[in-house]
Short mmCIF file of C-alpha atoms in Angstrom, two decimals:
data_model
loop_
_atom_site.label_atom_id
_atom_site.label_comp_id
_atom_site.label_asym_id
_atom_site.label_seq_id
_atom_site.Cartn_x
_atom_site.Cartn_y
_atom_site.Cartn_z
CA MET A 1 -18.08 -2.99 63.58
CA LEU A 2 -14.47 -1.85 63.88
CA LEU A 3 -11.95 -3.81 65.92
CA GLU A 4 -10.63 -2.19 69.07
CA PRO A 5 -6.89 -1.47 69.18
CA PRO A 6 -4.95 -4.66 69.88
CA SER A 7 -3.04 -5.62 72.97
CA VAL A 8 0.61 -5.88 71.89
CA THR A 9 3.33 -7.94 73.55
CA VAL A 10 6.98 -8.06 72.48
CA LEU A 11 8.70 -11.40 71.95
CA GLY A 12 12.15 -10.05 71.09
CA ALA A 13 14.20 -7.96 68.69
CA ASP A 14 13.99 -8.70 64.97
CA PRO A 15 17.42 -8.85 63.26
CA VAL A 16 17.20 -5.71 61.13
CA HIS A 17 20.84 -6.00 60.04
CA ARG A 18 19.90 -8.93 57.79
CA ARG A 19 18.98 -8.32 54.15
CA CYS A 20 16.27 -11.00 54.23
CA VAL A 21 13.35 -11.25 56.64
CA LEU A 22 13.28 -14.47 58.66
CA ASN A 23 10.45 -13.69 61.12
CA GLY A 24 7.08 -13.56 59.42
CA ALA A 25 6.81 -15.42 56.11
CA ALA A 26 3.57 -16.67 54.60
CA PHE A 27 4.86 -20.24 54.35
CA GLN A 28 5.58 -20.50 58.11
CA GLN A 29 2.97 -23.00 59.29
CA ASP A 30 3.11 -22.26 62.12
CA ALA A 31 5.19 -19.67 63.96
CA ILE A 32 2.44 -19.14 66.53
CA THR A 33 -0.09 -21.64 67.87
CA SER A 34 -1.81 -22.67 71.09
CA LEU A 35 -2.98 -25.77 72.94
CA ASN A 36 -4.46 -26.50 76.36
CA GLY A 37 -4.64 -22.85 77.41
CA TRP A 38 -1.04 -21.97 76.52
CA GLN A 39 0.32 -20.13 73.49
CA TYR A 40 3.65 -20.74 71.76
CA ALA A 41 5.66 -18.66 69.29
CA VAL A 42 9.03 -19.17 67.62
CA PHE A 43 11.42 -16.67 66.06
CA TYR A 44 15.06 -15.96 65.26
CA ALA A 45 17.02 -13.35 67.18
CA SER A 46 20.55 -12.55 68.29
CA LEU A 47 21.61 -13.07 71.85
CA PRO A 48 21.08 -10.00 74.06
CA PRO A 49 23.76 -7.28 74.09
CA PRO A 50 26.67 -7.16 74.63
CA ALA A 51 26.63 -10.29 72.45
CA ALA A 52 27.30 -9.82 68.72
CA SER A 53 24.42 -9.44 66.27
CA GLU A 54 25.53 -12.65 64.55
CA PRO A 55 24.76 -15.48 64.55
CA LEU A 56 21.02 -15.82 65.14
CA PHE A 57 19.44 -18.45 67.34
CA ILE A 58 16.02 -20.02 67.66
CA HIS A 59 13.96 -18.40 70.42
CA LEU A 60 10.90 -20.35 71.57
CA ALA A 61 8.35 -18.52 73.70
CA ARG A 62 5.31 -19.61 75.67
CA ARG A 63 2.70 -17.94 77.85
CA GLU A 64 -0.38 -19.03 79.75
CA LEU A 65 -3.48 -17.52 78.21
CA PRO A 66 -5.12 -15.11 78.32
CA HIS A 67 -2.65 -12.66 79.91
CA GLY A 68 0.41 -14.54 81.15
CA ASP A 69 3.91 -13.19 80.63
CA TRP A 70 6.00 -14.67 77.85
CA GLU A 71 8.79 -17.05 78.85
CA VAL A 72 11.53 -17.36 76.22
CA LEU A 73 14.12 -20.11 75.91
CA VAL A 74 17.04 -19.93 73.49
CA LEU A 75 18.32 -22.97 71.61
CA ASP A 76 21.86 -21.65 71.48
CA ASP A 77 23.43 -24.91 70.30
CA TYR A 78 22.42 -24.17 66.69
CA PRO A 79 23.74 -20.92 65.12
CA GLN A 80 21.76 -19.67 62.11
CA THR A 81 24.05 -17.78 59.72
CA VAL A 82 22.53 -17.91 56.22
CA ASP A 83 20.88 -14.66 55.09
CA ASP A 84 18.09 -16.26 53.07
CA GLY A 85 14.37 -15.57 53.56
CA HIS A 86 13.50 -19.22 52.94
CA ASN A 87 15.33 -20.36 56.07
CA THR A 88 12.54 -19.74 58.57
CA VAL A 89 11.63 -21.81 61.63
CA GLN A 90 8.39 -23.78 61.93
CA LEU A 91 6.55 -24.98 65.03
CA GLY A 92 4.16 -27.89 65.45
CA ILE A 93 2.45 -29.46 68.47
CA CYS A 94 1.05 -32.99 68.51
CA PRO A 95 -2.31 -32.99 70.34
CA GLY A 96 -2.01 -36.65 71.27
CA ASP A 97 1.14 -36.48 73.38
CA GLY A 98 1.92 -32.77 73.80
CA THR A 99 5.28 -32.97 72.03
CA ILE A 100 6.57 -29.76 70.44
CA HIS A 101 8.33 -30.08 67.09
CA LEU A 102 10.60 -27.60 65.30
CA SER A 103 12.12 -27.59 61.82
CA TYR A 104 14.36 -24.78 60.59
CA ASP A 105 17.00 -23.25 58.34
CA HIS A 106 16.28 -24.84 54.97
CA HIS A 107 16.64 -23.80 51.36
CA CYS A 108 17.43 -27.03 49.55
CA ASP A 109 19.38 -28.25 52.59
CA ILE A 110 19.62 -31.36 54.72
CA LEU A 111 16.72 -31.72 57.16
CA ARG A 112 17.08 -29.86 60.46
CA TYR A 113 14.57 -30.97 63.08
CA ARG A 114 14.19 -31.40 66.83
CA HIS A 115 11.42 -32.27 69.25
CA SER A 116 10.58 -31.97 72.92
CA ILE A 117 9.89 -34.53 75.58
CA PRO A 118 6.30 -35.88 75.70
CA ASN A 119 3.56 -33.97 77.55
CA LEU A 120 5.36 -30.63 77.45
CA ALA A 121 2.34 -28.93 75.85
CA ALA A 122 -0.15 -31.29 77.47
CA ARG A 123 0.83 -30.35 81.04
CA PRO A 124 2.94 -27.20 80.54
CA SER A 125 2.76 -25.91 84.11
CA GLU A 126 4.66 -29.01 85.28
CA PHE A 127 7.79 -28.15 83.31
CA LYS A 128 10.38 -25.44 83.78
CA TRP A 129 10.90 -23.81 80.37
CA THR A 130 14.50 -24.73 79.43
CA PRO A 131 16.39 -25.97 76.34
CA ALA A 132 16.97 -29.29 78.11
CA LEU A 133 13.40 -30.22 77.20
CA PHE A 134 14.45 -30.60 73.54
CA THR A 135 16.68 -32.91 71.55
CA LEU A 136 19.67 -31.62 69.62
CA THR A 137 19.28 -30.93 65.91
CA LEU A 138 18.53 -34.12 63.99
CA SER A 139 18.96 -34.75 60.24
CA TYR A 140 16.12 -37.27 60.14
CA LEU A 141 12.65 -37.85 61.56
CA PRO A 142 12.41 -40.45 64.35
CA GLY A 143 11.25 -43.73 62.83
CA LEU A 144 12.86 -43.04 59.44
CA PRO A 145 16.52 -43.43 58.41
CA PRO A 146 18.81 -40.46 57.70
CA SER A 147 19.28 -41.95 54.22
CA HIS A 148 15.61 -41.27 53.32
CA ALA A 149 16.12 -39.35 50.07
CA PRO A 150 13.87 -36.28 50.63
CA PHE A 151 15.77 -35.43 53.84
CA SER A 152 18.79 -34.36 51.78
CA TYR A 153 17.16 -31.45 49.92
CA VAL A 154 14.52 -29.81 52.12
CA THR A 155 12.63 -26.53 51.74
CA TYR A 156 9.35 -25.29 53.28
CA PRO A 157 8.61 -27.77 56.08
CA ARG A 158 5.14 -27.35 57.62
CA PHE A 159 3.47 -29.01 60.62
CA ILE A 160 -0.26 -29.72 60.67
CA PRO A 161 -1.97 -31.05 63.83
CA THR A 162 -4.91 -33.39 63.25
CA ALA A 163 -7.27 -34.82 65.88
CA GLN A 164 -4.47 -36.67 67.71
CA ASN A 165 -1.55 -36.89 65.30
CA LEU A 166 0.82 -34.44 63.63
CA LEU A 167 1.54 -34.20 59.92
CA LEU A 168 4.71 -32.78 58.39
CA THR A 169 5.04 -31.77 54.76
CA LEU A 170 8.20 -30.62 52.99
CA ARG A 171 9.42 -29.94 49.48
CA ASP A 172 12.41 -31.60 47.94
CA GLY A 173 14.03 -30.37 44.75
CA LYS A 174 14.54 -26.78 43.64
CA ALA A 175 12.20 -23.97 42.61
CA GLY A 176 10.18 -25.15 39.62
CA LEU A 177 11.48 -28.72 39.90
CA GLY A 178 10.33 -30.39 43.11
CA ASN A 179 7.71 -32.47 44.91
CA ASP A 180 5.87 -32.25 48.23
CA HIS A 181 6.25 -35.16 50.65
CA LEU A 182 3.98 -36.02 53.58
CA TYR A 183 4.81 -37.66 56.91
CA LEU A 184 2.66 -38.71 59.89
CA TYR A 185 3.80 -38.55 63.53
CA SER A 186 1.92 -40.99 65.80
CA PRO A 187 1.89 -40.27 69.55
CA SER A 188 1.46 -43.99 70.28
CA THR A 189 4.84 -44.81 68.75
CA GLN A 190 6.44 -41.34 68.93
CA HIS A 191 7.73 -42.02 65.44
CA PHE A 192 7.07 -40.66 61.97
CA SER A 193 5.95 -42.76 59.03
CA TYR A 194 6.29 -41.78 55.38
CA ILE A 195 2.96 -41.41 53.58
CA GLY A 196 4.44 -40.46 50.21
CA ALA A 197 4.89 -37.69 47.67
CA HIS A 198 1.31 -36.44 47.67
CA LEU A 199 2.07 -33.65 45.15
CA THR A 200 4.46 -34.27 42.28
CA GLY A 201 5.50 -31.60 39.82
CA LEU A 202 6.10 -32.55 36.19
CA GLN A 203 8.81 -30.10 35.02
CA SER A 204 7.34 -27.86 37.72
CA ASN A 205 6.78 -27.80 41.44
CA PRO A 206 3.63 -27.29 43.49
CA TYR A 207 3.65 -24.38 45.94
CA ILE A 208 0.98 -25.03 48.55
CA HIS A 209 -1.03 -22.27 50.18
CA GLY A 210 -1.38 -24.58 53.13
CA LEU A 211 -2.61 -27.85 54.55
CA THR A 212 -5.63 -27.28 56.81
CA TYR A 213 -7.26 -29.96 58.96
CA HIS A 214 -10.99 -29.38 59.55
CA HIS A 215 -11.77 -30.99 62.90
CA ALA A 216 -15.55 -31.25 62.53
CA SER A 217 -15.34 -33.27 59.32
CA ARG A 218 -11.84 -34.74 59.92
CA ARG A 219 -10.99 -33.58 56.42
CA LEU A 220 -7.58 -32.33 55.28
CA HIS A 221 -7.67 -29.62 52.59
CA THR A 222 -4.88 -28.31 50.41
CA THR A 223 -4.66 -25.73 47.62
CA TRP A 224 -1.65 -24.87 45.53
CA VAL A 225 -0.25 -23.25 42.40
CA TYR A 226 2.27 -24.74 40.01
CA ARG A 227 5.54 -23.13 38.93
CA ASP A 228 6.96 -24.35 35.64
CA PHE A 229 10.69 -24.92 35.40
CA VAL A 230 13.00 -22.93 33.12
CA CYS A 231 16.37 -24.51 32.38
CA TYR A 232 19.51 -22.42 32.96
CA PRO A 233 23.22 -23.17 32.53
CA GLY A 234 24.29 -25.73 35.10
CA TRP A 235 20.79 -26.50 36.42
CA ASP A 236 21.50 -30.25 36.34
CA ASP A 237 24.83 -29.99 38.19
CA PRO A 238 24.42 -31.69 41.62
CA GLN A 239 26.53 -28.90 43.14
CA ASP A 240 24.45 -26.11 41.58
CA THR A 241 23.37 -23.34 43.98
CA LYS A 242 22.21 -20.68 41.48
CA HIS A 243 18.60 -21.52 42.28
CA LYS A 244 19.15 -20.17 45.80
CA GLN A 245 19.68 -16.62 44.57
CA GLN A 246 15.97 -15.75 45.03
CA ALA A 247 15.81 -14.30 41.52
CA GLY A 248 15.01 -15.69 38.03
CA PRO A 249 14.65 -17.46 35.84
CA ASN A 250 12.40 -19.66 37.98
CA GLY A 251 10.43 -16.91 39.65
CA ALA A 252 6.79 -16.16 40.35
CA GLU A 253 6.17 -15.15 36.74
CA ASN A 254 6.01 -18.89 36.03
CA ASN A 255 3.23 -19.57 38.55
CA HIS A 256 -0.07 -20.77 37.12
CA ASP A 257 -3.44 -22.29 38.12
CA ILE A 258 -5.05 -22.60 41.54
CA CYS A 259 -5.60 -26.28 42.35
CA TYR A 260 -7.45 -28.12 45.10
CA ALA A 261 -7.65 -31.58 46.68
CA TYR A 262 -8.77 -33.06 49.98
CA SER A 263 -8.20 -36.16 52.10
CA ASP A 264 -10.47 -37.86 54.63
CA ASP A 265 -7.76 -40.18 55.99
CA GLU A 266 -4.94 -37.83 57.01
CA GLY A 267 -3.33 -37.69 53.59
CA HIS A 268 -3.32 -41.35 52.60
CA THR A 269 -6.00 -40.93 49.90
CA TRP A 270 -6.66 -37.72 47.95
CA LYS A 271 -9.78 -36.65 46.07
CA ASN A 272 -10.63 -33.77 43.78
CA GLY A 273 -13.49 -31.36 44.43
CA ALA A 274 -15.99 -33.73 42.79
CA GLY A 275 -15.02 -36.54 45.19
CA THR A 276 -13.08 -38.59 42.65
CA THR A 277 -9.94 -40.26 44.00
CA VAL A 278 -6.87 -38.79 42.32
CA ALA A 279 -4.15 -40.46 44.43
CA ASP A 280 -4.09 -43.48 46.73
CA MET A 281 -0.82 -43.18 48.57
CA MET A 282 -1.03 -46.81 49.68
CA LYS A 283 -0.47 -47.83 46.07
CA LYS A 284 3.16 -47.61 45.06
CA GLY A 285 3.95 -44.60 42.95
CA GLU A 286 0.53 -42.94 43.12
CA THR A 287 0.62 -39.17 43.54
CA ILE A 288 -1.28 -36.05 42.51
CA ALA A 289 0.40 -35.01 39.27
CA ASN A 290 -0.18 -31.89 37.16
CA ASP A 291 -2.63 -33.71 34.88
CA ALA A 292 -4.71 -35.29 37.66
CA GLU A 293 -8.43 -35.19 36.91
CA GLY A 294 -10.44 -32.26 38.22
CA ILE A 295 -7.81 -30.63 40.45
CA THR A 296 -7.83 -27.20 38.76
CA ALA A 297 -10.13 -24.78 40.55
CA PHE A 298 -9.09 -21.74 38.48
CA ALA A 299 -7.11 -21.92 35.25
CA ILE A 300 -4.78 -18.93 35.48
CA PRO A 301 -1.99 -18.64 32.89
CA LYS A 302 1.64 -17.84 33.62
CA GLY A 303 2.50 -14.17 33.76
CA SER A 304 -0.79 -13.28 35.47
CA GLY A 305 0.63 -12.05 38.78
CA LEU A 306 -0.29 -15.22 40.66
CA MET A 307 1.63 -15.56 43.92
CA ASN A 308 2.96 -18.74 45.49
CA GLN A 309 2.17 -19.77 49.09
CA GLU A 310 -0.17 -16.90 49.90
CA ALA A 311 -2.97 -18.01 52.26
CA GLN A 312 -5.64 -20.63 52.89
CA ALA A 313 -8.28 -21.18 55.56
CA VAL A 314 -11.26 -23.48 56.14
CA ASP A 315 -14.42 -22.20 57.83
CA LYS A 316 -16.64 -23.97 60.37
CA ASP A 317 -18.86 -25.46 57.64
CA GLY A 318 -15.94 -26.78 55.60
CA GLY A 319 -15.81 -23.97 53.06
CA VAL A 320 -12.34 -23.39 51.63
CA HIS A 321 -10.92 -19.86 51.31
CA VAL A 322 -7.83 -18.88 49.34
CA LEU A 323 -6.14 -15.48 49.17
CA ASN A 324 -4.10 -14.78 46.04
CA ARG A 325 -3.93 -12.26 43.24
CA ASP A 326 -4.12 -12.15 39.45
CA THR A 327 -4.38 -9.71 36.55
CA LEU A 328 -7.23 -11.41 34.66
CA ASP A 329 -9.57 -8.44 35.23
CA GLY A 330 -7.04 -6.01 33.75
CA THR A 331 -5.59 -4.86 37.09
CA HIS A 332 -3.34 -6.63 39.56
CA MET A 333 -5.92 -7.47 42.24
CA TRP A 334 -5.94 -9.32 45.50
CA LYS A 335 -8.76 -11.84 45.26
CA HIS A 336 -10.77 -14.03 47.58
CA TYR A 337 -11.28 -17.44 45.98
CA TYR A 338 -13.97 -19.40 47.83
CA ARG A 339 -15.31 -22.93 47.60
CA SER A 340 -18.59 -23.29 49.46
CA PRO A 341 -19.06 -26.62 51.25
CA GLY A 342 -19.46 -29.11 48.44
CA GLY A 343 -18.70 -26.45 45.78
CA PRO A 344 -18.77 -24.47 43.56
CA TRP A 345 -15.81 -22.10 43.50
CA THR A 346 -16.26 -18.32 43.23
CA GLN A 347 -13.82 -15.42 43.11
CA ARG A 348 -14.14 -11.78 44.12
CA ALA A 349 -11.66 -8.93 43.86
CA LEU A 350 -10.60 -7.16 47.05
CA ARG A 351 -8.52 -4.17 45.93
CA PRO A 352 -5.67 -3.26 43.56
CA ILE A 353 -2.22 -4.02 44.93
CA THR A 354 1.34 -3.08 44.12
CA PRO A 355 3.20 -5.90 42.32
CA GLY A 356 5.58 -7.61 44.69
CA SER A 357 3.56 -6.78 47.79
CA ARG A 358 3.92 -8.89 50.88
CA ARG A 359 1.61 -11.87 51.12
CA GLY A 360 -1.49 -11.72 53.30
CA ARG A 361 -3.24 -14.08 55.69
CA LEU A 362 -6.69 -15.56 56.24
CA ALA A 363 -8.28 -16.48 59.56
CA VAL A 364 -11.72 -17.82 60.49
CA THR A 365 -13.62 -17.56 63.80
CA ASN A 366 -15.76 -20.31 65.28
CA ASN A 367 -18.91 -18.59 63.98
CA GLY A 368 -17.54 -18.47 60.45
CA ALA A 369 -16.42 -14.84 60.20
CA LEU A 370 -13.49 -14.50 57.81
CA TYR A 371 -10.66 -12.05 58.54
CA ILE A 372 -8.39 -11.06 55.64
CA ILE A 373 -5.11 -9.52 56.79
CA LEU A 374 -3.41 -7.47 54.07
CA PRO A 375 0.08 -5.98 54.56
CA ASP A 376 1.47 -3.14 52.46
CA SER A 377 5.25 -3.36 52.32
CA THR A 378 5.58 0.02 50.58
CA SER A 379 4.09 1.95 53.51
CA ALA A 380 4.53 -0.46 56.47
CA THR A 381 0.78 -0.57 57.05
CA MET A 382 -1.59 -3.45 57.56
CA GLN A 383 -5.35 -3.65 56.98
CA ILE A 384 -7.84 -6.19 58.26
CA LEU A 385 -11.03 -6.90 56.32
CA ARG A 386 -13.99 -8.94 57.55
CA ALA A 387 -16.56 -11.00 55.64
CA THR A 388 -19.27 -13.27 57.00
CA PRO A 389 -21.24 -16.32 55.84
CA ALA A 390 -24.47 -14.27 55.99
CA ASP A 391 -24.02 -13.36 52.30
CA ASP A 392 -21.58 -16.13 51.34
CA TYR A 393 -18.61 -13.87 52.11
CA ALA A 394 -19.52 -11.43 49.35
CA THR A 395 -19.02 -8.18 51.34
CA TYR A 396 -15.65 -7.02 52.68
CA GLU A 397 -15.61 -4.47 55.50
CA GLN A 398 -12.37 -2.85 56.64
CA VAL A 399 -12.30 -3.20 60.42
CA TRP A 400 -8.74 -2.09 61.29
CA GLU A 401 -5.68 -0.35 59.87
CA GLY A 402 -2.32 -0.03 61.58
CA HIS A 403 1.00 1.58 60.77
CA GLY A 404 4.58 0.53 61.41
CA VAL A 405 3.79 -3.16 60.86
CA THR A 406 6.07 -5.06 58.48
CA GLY A 407 6.53 -8.56 57.14
CA GLU A 408 3.89 -11.13 56.36
CA PRO A 409 1.43 -11.62 59.25
CA LEU A 410 0.84 -15.04 60.79
CA VAL A 411 -2.17 -16.18 62.84
CA ASP A 412 -2.83 -18.46 65.80
CA SER A 413 -5.79 -20.18 64.12
CA ALA A 414 -6.37 -22.54 67.03
CA ARG A 415 -6.85 -19.71 69.51
CA LEU A 416 -9.12 -17.78 67.17
CA GLU A 417 -11.44 -20.76 66.77
CA ARG A 418 -11.61 -21.39 70.52
CA GLU A 419 -11.59 -17.93 72.07
CA ASP A 420 -12.51 -15.34 69.41
CA VAL A 421 -9.11 -13.72 69.90
CA LEU A 422 -7.13 -12.96 66.76
CA SER A 423 -3.45 -13.31 67.70
CA LEU A 424 -1.23 -11.93 64.94
CA PHE A 425 2.50 -12.65 64.80
CA ALA A 426 4.20 -9.73 63.05
CA CYS A 427 7.14 -7.34 63.14
CA ALA A 428 6.64 -3.75 64.27
CA ALA A 429 8.79 -0.63 64.17
CA ALA A 430 10.48 0.06 67.51
CA GLY A 431 12.16 3.42 66.76
CA ASP A 432 15.76 4.28 65.88
CA GLY A 433 15.64 1.86 62.95
CA LYS A 434 14.90 -1.08 65.23
CA ARG A 435 12.12 -3.63 64.88
CA ASP A 436 10.44 -5.99 67.32
CA VAL A 437 8.80 -9.36 66.85
CA VAL A 438 5.36 -8.89 68.42
CA VAL A 439 2.05 -10.62 69.04
CA MET A 440 -1.01 -8.42 68.47
CA ASP A 441 -4.20 -9.65 70.17
CA PHE A 442 -7.53 -8.44 68.77
CA ARG A 443 -10.80 -9.27 70.51
CA VAL A 444 -13.16 -10.18 67.66
#
């Protein structure tokens, strides 16, 4: 059954004058989410004309579901000036106290973070939507000192709501030479605590597809690939910035292996797919290292077209889905890698792709239907495929194709699970060379 055309609402103008895309990147977890009947989205944009196109500022939008108008506030105290596609903005909401958290503008930079007053997302109709609801930019997480070492070299922050708490993960170090660190925000204290470096790269760094909390089982899942490090002149200079150039020698050609681990205690203890503990974060120095037992789901060598940070989702039964691509079948193919509840892993090809294509997205409904959103950067089109648990997700039906859509699509997973509405955050052509940041709502 094909999807009906989506309802499209515009959040604001995308900054097309920039070389790098900042709105819509696969590693933004999340740029759109919902809680308590309200939806939230975050993006960068210039101030309205006649203001100059630079700098950019964080725009945070909200609307009451299902059809409320978007309200947009601008955090104009922080100008974003770096033209680097890593420097996106992330949004997280703590279910326990309704605080909204933002982290932004990082590529091996000092932490930039702010949060709202309590209950803002718990009782949204009680608050006028203004910047005064948020702190200024902080270089630390409340409860931890600014001198905490990982805060000085941050890339890829992500927020993950659990039953009542909020997790934050971030990478320190540079491409091919870094670790992932995990923090827990408690609504009872309104502070963060440091859990530890749950993923440590040995002459490499892990690139996670995501951290997904499965509410029914209270299980936290993560999958990732490794990128091996290649030394270059000056790599060990503390002032080195060559690794920020978004080009070799530590590029995606050095990605290898799809790995998997899960936690039943919000990231404090990690197990492999067989249920063997591979890291107890309560023990000093324990971490998931490259050689941890049983973490490799698929052994994929370097130079096989494997992408970093593509997509991950967990279905209603606890099955784990990963979207990535490899060349092991002789053609560069998008693939659906799937771990049924309890195992084993399987993989199925979706279709040939053009090397360097934009990364896709996965989304799961409350009845287990899997939607695979595939962008094509060469033609500004986007396709949506659907698979179901009826045949263990073995059949892929194209249910929609649209044109003029760019970037890497993002999904409001919380709304999809509750309401069977697929809200996609994307960028869409607006004529005359302009582009809008939009939300596309599909009734599924």
